[in-house]
Amino acid sequence: MAEAVVRVKDLKKYYPPDVKAVDGVSFEIMPGRVFSILGPNGAGKTTTVEILEGLRTPTSGQISVLGIDATKDYSSIRRRVGVLPQNFEPFDLLNPAEAIAYWADLFGQKMTKKDVEGRLEQVGLAHRKKSMAKNLSGGEKRKLGIALSLVNNPELLFLDEPTTGLDPRARRDLWKLIEETKKNGTTVVLTTHYLDEAEKLADDVVIMHKGMMIAHDSPAQLINKYGKRTAIVLVDAGSEGFKELSRRGISGVVDGDDVIVEVGDPSELRVMFAKLSSIDVKYKEMYTRRQTLEDVFLGLIGSKMEEGVLQE
């Protein structure tokens, strides 16, 4: 069995007088996977990864990165790790090709012109290789940041909220890039407050809140454990539709103008669809609604999250 790339046991980071930024977090990250740390602003995500990156010293706990005690000898593995920090800003007066070549030189990596062009092609910036970094869009700057974090061909890549503030198209472009990075064998640690992003990209998800780990599993298993059941939604069926279903012995709930019928076993969906279709109920449309990480998060935390902020 493969060895874990990262091992964290009872990690704590406290600040005086009584701030518990990270409070007893434990997990393992297996190689070749996307591991997402999900949570609202202030949950402890960035503090956790900055400790794993060797940028902060923990108050206590055991941290192993690539088989090395990260609190004692990080210098020996720094060249095996790539980092895209949360507030990355590129070298404004360099173009992407120059920035990559310069960053590679800092790492002692020899990159030919062809190597640089290949990296630009990989991140989708070949057409912008001569543009100054200050003239790149937000999404292009993040792509350049990922290109810089990959110059040393890292075994482990940390991406701290890489898609924050980007438009949907730019976010999807970066998702593809993260998926390609994983396919190339790199283990990716992704912090995010976007629930759909974690569900789409991650093999494993840790949900953090107030410095603590609330849940940890694959997205599918988290949904199975903590999500509600699959539901059929009858749009605009209203109270009359609810009454008719109740009269036929079908349990449902009214949600605004819609009626929602939960189905315990997904294999029973077809039977329930047939039942509902045979009843004389007026509605605009009928569709299934599967549970998502958003439902899990709402159930565990008790609040929805928008752009990293809990909606009380």
XYZ file of C-alpha atoms in Angstrom:
312
model
C 0.000 0.000 0.000
C 1.267 3.466 -0.897
C 2.607 5.688 1.865
C 0.734 8.884 2.722
C 2.265 12.033 1.212
C 1.085 14.098 4.191
C 0.299 12.977 7.729
C -1.211 15.381 10.247
C -2.016 14.377 13.815
C -3.674 16.641 16.403
C -2.434 19.830 14.705
C -2.949 22.989 16.749
C -2.115 26.635 16.121
C -3.060 29.068 18.866
C -2.541 32.819 19.100
C -2.727 34.832 22.313
C -4.824 35.553 24.150
C -7.348 32.870 23.157
C -7.490 32.442 19.359
C -7.573 28.803 18.242
C -6.853 29.127 14.522
C -6.415 25.350 14.168
C -7.676 23.140 16.963
C -6.750 19.457 16.913
C -6.925 18.586 13.194
C -5.824 15.127 11.966
C -5.798 13.633 8.460
C -3.695 11.833 5.855
C -3.245 12.642 2.151
C -2.539 9.758 -0.199
C -0.436 10.229 -3.356
C -1.943 11.160 -6.718
C -5.152 12.569 -5.260
C -6.819 15.969 -4.966
C -7.341 16.676 -1.271
C -9.618 19.636 -0.558
C -9.837 21.612 2.667
C -13.238 23.274 2.559
C -14.699 25.915 4.828
C -15.697 29.547 5.302
C -13.319 32.452 5.813
C -11.604 32.090 9.176
C -12.106 28.317 9.335
C -8.349 27.664 9.580
C -7.781 26.436 6.023
C -4.929 28.764 5.085
C -3.252 28.447 8.485
C -3.306 24.654 8.094
C -1.745 24.653 4.617
C 0.829 27.304 5.543
C 2.015 24.983 8.310
C 2.176 22.138 5.771
C 4.135 24.461 3.448
C 6.667 25.208 6.174
C 5.613 28.856 6.413
C 4.182 28.732 9.938
C 5.207 26.899 13.082
C 2.456 24.908 14.805
C 1.723 25.255 18.494
C 1.677 21.466 18.746
C 0.977 18.337 16.744
C 2.768 15.972 14.383
C 3.223 16.942 10.720
C 4.929 14.740 8.140
C 5.303 15.974 4.544
C 6.869 13.638 1.974
C 8.179 11.523 4.839
C 9.912 14.432 6.598
C 9.010 16.069 9.907
C 7.822 19.417 8.538
C 8.562 21.192 11.821
C 12.277 20.304 11.759
C 13.713 19.819 8.286
C 11.512 21.432 5.629
C 14.496 22.661 3.614
C 15.207 19.105 2.496
C 11.829 18.797 0.742
C 11.139 22.379 -0.368
C 12.237 21.650 -3.930
C 9.733 18.773 -4.072
C 6.793 21.030 -3.203
C 4.926 23.634 -5.265
C 2.919 26.491 -3.752
C 0.334 28.925 -5.112
C -0.488 31.255 -2.203
C -3.902 32.775 -1.625
C -2.979 36.316 -2.680
C -0.575 35.509 -5.498
C 0.588 38.434 -7.627
C 2.930 37.807 -10.577
C 5.985 39.828 -11.559
C 4.165 42.752 -13.187
C 6.944 43.853 -15.533
C 7.834 40.381 -16.799
C 5.914 38.484 -19.431
C 4.822 34.908 -18.616
C 7.767 33.307 -20.438
C 10.257 35.523 -18.601
C 8.548 34.897 -15.259
C 8.702 31.122 -15.665
C 12.362 31.186 -16.728
C 13.241 33.478 -13.802
C 11.358 31.340 -11.266
C 12.949 28.168 -12.597
C 16.380 29.754 -12.187
C 15.589 30.532 -8.544
C 14.888 26.825 -8.041
C 18.057 25.865 -9.858
C 15.989 24.275 -12.614
C 17.321 24.396 -16.158
C 14.500 25.175 -18.561
C 15.082 25.602 -22.267
C 12.958 27.909 -24.372
C 11.065 24.827 -25.513
C 10.481 23.800 -21.868
C 9.087 27.234 -21.050
C 6.809 27.207 -24.073
C 5.607 23.731 -23.098
C 4.702 24.946 -19.611
C 2.834 27.926 -21.081
C 0.961 25.567 -23.385
C 0.104 23.351 -20.433
C -1.584 26.190 -18.546
C -3.189 27.778 -21.593
C -1.021 30.895 -21.781
C 0.954 30.262 -24.978
C -0.927 33.036 -26.754
C -0.059 35.506 -23.957
C 3.623 34.675 -23.592
C 4.758 38.176 -24.627
C 2.197 40.153 -22.600
C 3.348 41.814 -19.390
C 1.945 40.063 -16.357
C 0.269 43.265 -15.186
C -1.902 43.150 -18.318
C -3.170 39.615 -17.743
C -6.715 38.954 -16.554
C -7.358 37.563 -13.072
C -7.765 34.047 -14.410
C -4.610 34.323 -16.519
C -2.627 35.492 -13.506
C -3.766 32.421 -11.557
C -2.755 30.218 -14.497
C 0.663 31.858 -14.468
C 0.839 31.245 -10.730
C 0.186 27.548 -11.267
C 2.813 27.479 -14.034
C 5.359 28.986 -11.615
C 4.406 26.505 -8.891
C 5.054 23.644 -11.319
C 8.529 24.686 -12.546
C 10.228 22.250 -10.164
C 7.898 19.390 -11.181
C 6.649 19.027 -7.594
C 5.369 15.814 -6.102
C 3.010 17.855 -3.924
C 1.213 21.043 -4.990
C -0.590 23.443 -2.636
C -3.281 25.658 -4.184
C -4.761 28.094 -1.670
C -8.167 29.300 -2.919
C -6.952 29.589 -6.534
C -10.339 30.474 -8.065
C -11.558 33.079 -5.569
C -13.047 36.097 -7.338
C -12.836 34.599 -10.823
C -15.708 34.513 -13.294
C -17.324 31.116 -14.027
C -15.400 30.548 -17.263
C -12.037 31.307 -15.652
C -12.931 28.984 -12.766
C -13.735 26.137 -15.168
C -10.445 26.715 -17.006
C -8.538 26.358 -13.745
C -10.540 23.260 -12.837
C -9.359 21.618 -16.063
C -5.791 22.600 -15.253
C -6.030 21.095 -11.759
C -7.457 17.883 -13.215
C -4.583 17.713 -15.723
C -2.061 18.280 -12.941
C -3.522 15.333 -11.037
C -3.413 13.147 -14.177
C 0.306 13.899 -14.420
C 0.795 12.278 -11.006
C 1.034 15.336 -8.760
C -0.772 15.262 -5.418
C -2.842 18.441 -5.050
C -3.933 20.091 -1.804
C -6.729 22.521 -2.635
C -8.240 24.945 -0.138
C -11.532 26.451 -1.198
C -14.791 27.901 0.031
C -16.605 26.854 -3.133
C -18.676 23.757 -2.410
C -19.176 22.867 -6.069
C -15.423 23.137 -6.655
C -14.617 20.655 -3.904
C -17.331 18.280 -5.102
C -16.091 18.487 -8.697
C -12.347 18.158 -8.130
C -11.623 16.448 -4.829
C -11.085 12.785 -4.085
C -11.130 13.594 -0.358
C -12.660 16.544 1.476
C -12.059 17.930 4.946
C -14.705 20.392 6.130
C -13.304 22.878 8.656
C -15.157 25.338 10.858
C -13.785 27.499 13.664
C -10.421 25.745 13.490
C -11.839 22.249 13.837
C -12.378 19.404 11.389
C -16.125 18.813 11.188
C -16.106 15.987 8.635
C -13.698 14.078 6.388
C -14.438 11.675 3.525
C -14.927 11.549 -0.229
C -17.626 13.903 -1.583
C -19.889 10.946 -2.382
C -19.513 9.446 1.095
C -20.100 12.792 2.796
C -23.313 13.164 0.810
C -24.361 9.617 1.713
C -23.580 10.148 5.397
C -24.864 13.659 5.991
C -27.021 14.618 3.013
C -30.764 14.299 2.819
C -32.406 11.811 0.515
C -32.868 12.205 -3.218
C -36.028 14.188 -3.964
C -38.556 14.703 -6.744
C -39.659 18.310 -7.173
C -43.072 19.211 -8.577
C -42.709 22.810 -9.679
C -45.681 25.067 -8.862
C -47.795 22.173 -7.569
C -48.595 24.307 -4.522
C -50.846 23.467 -1.594
C -53.476 21.850 -3.793
C -50.924 19.433 -5.187
C -49.687 18.692 -1.673
C -53.224 17.887 -0.534
C -53.821 15.581 -3.491
C -50.576 13.702 -2.863
C -51.419 13.368 0.824
C -54.838 11.996 -0.092
C -53.068 9.315 -2.147
C -50.759 8.444 0.743
C -47.640 10.093 -0.712
C -45.599 12.137 1.765
C -44.267 15.478 0.634
C -43.445 18.971 1.856
C -44.367 22.364 0.455
C -41.367 24.538 -0.407
C -42.669 27.891 -1.616
C -44.842 27.052 -4.616
C -43.221 23.643 -5.116
C -43.922 20.271 -3.589
C -40.934 18.075 -2.718
C -41.243 14.318 -2.400
C -38.238 12.576 -0.837
C -37.275 9.110 -2.071
C -35.380 6.918 0.378
C -33.801 4.577 -2.162
C -32.661 6.006 -5.540
C -33.678 2.701 -7.138
C -37.298 3.594 -6.291
C -37.209 6.802 -8.329
C -38.771 5.255 -11.433
C -41.661 3.792 -9.415
C -42.304 7.111 -7.676
C -42.168 8.991 -10.976
C -44.820 6.631 -12.343
C -47.026 7.157 -9.296
C -46.767 10.930 -9.470
C -47.402 10.977 -13.215
C -50.618 8.998 -12.753
C -52.087 11.495 -10.280
C -54.111 14.445 -11.519
C -51.898 17.172 -10.083
C -51.156 20.427 -11.878
C -47.483 21.400 -12.032
C -45.147 23.087 -14.506
C -42.464 20.415 -14.491
C -41.170 17.506 -12.454
C -37.488 16.759 -11.893
C -35.137 14.974 -9.509
C -32.862 16.873 -7.161
C -29.839 15.004 -5.915
C -28.047 16.015 -2.765
C -24.773 17.950 -2.981
C -21.984 19.084 -0.681
C -23.981 22.277 -0.214
C -26.712 20.240 1.484
C -24.067 18.493 3.608
C -22.485 21.797 4.607
C -25.845 23.325 5.495
C -26.701 20.313 7.623
C -23.355 20.256 9.460
C -22.751 23.979 9.915
C -26.330 25.224 9.948
C -25.691 28.044 7.462
C -25.226 28.491 3.749
C -21.938 29.920 2.483
C -21.481 32.558 -0.214
C -17.998 33.669 -1.266
C -16.595 32.263 1.966
C -19.041 34.122 4.219
C -21.634 32.257 6.277
C -25.165 33.492 5.709
C -26.736 33.545 9.153
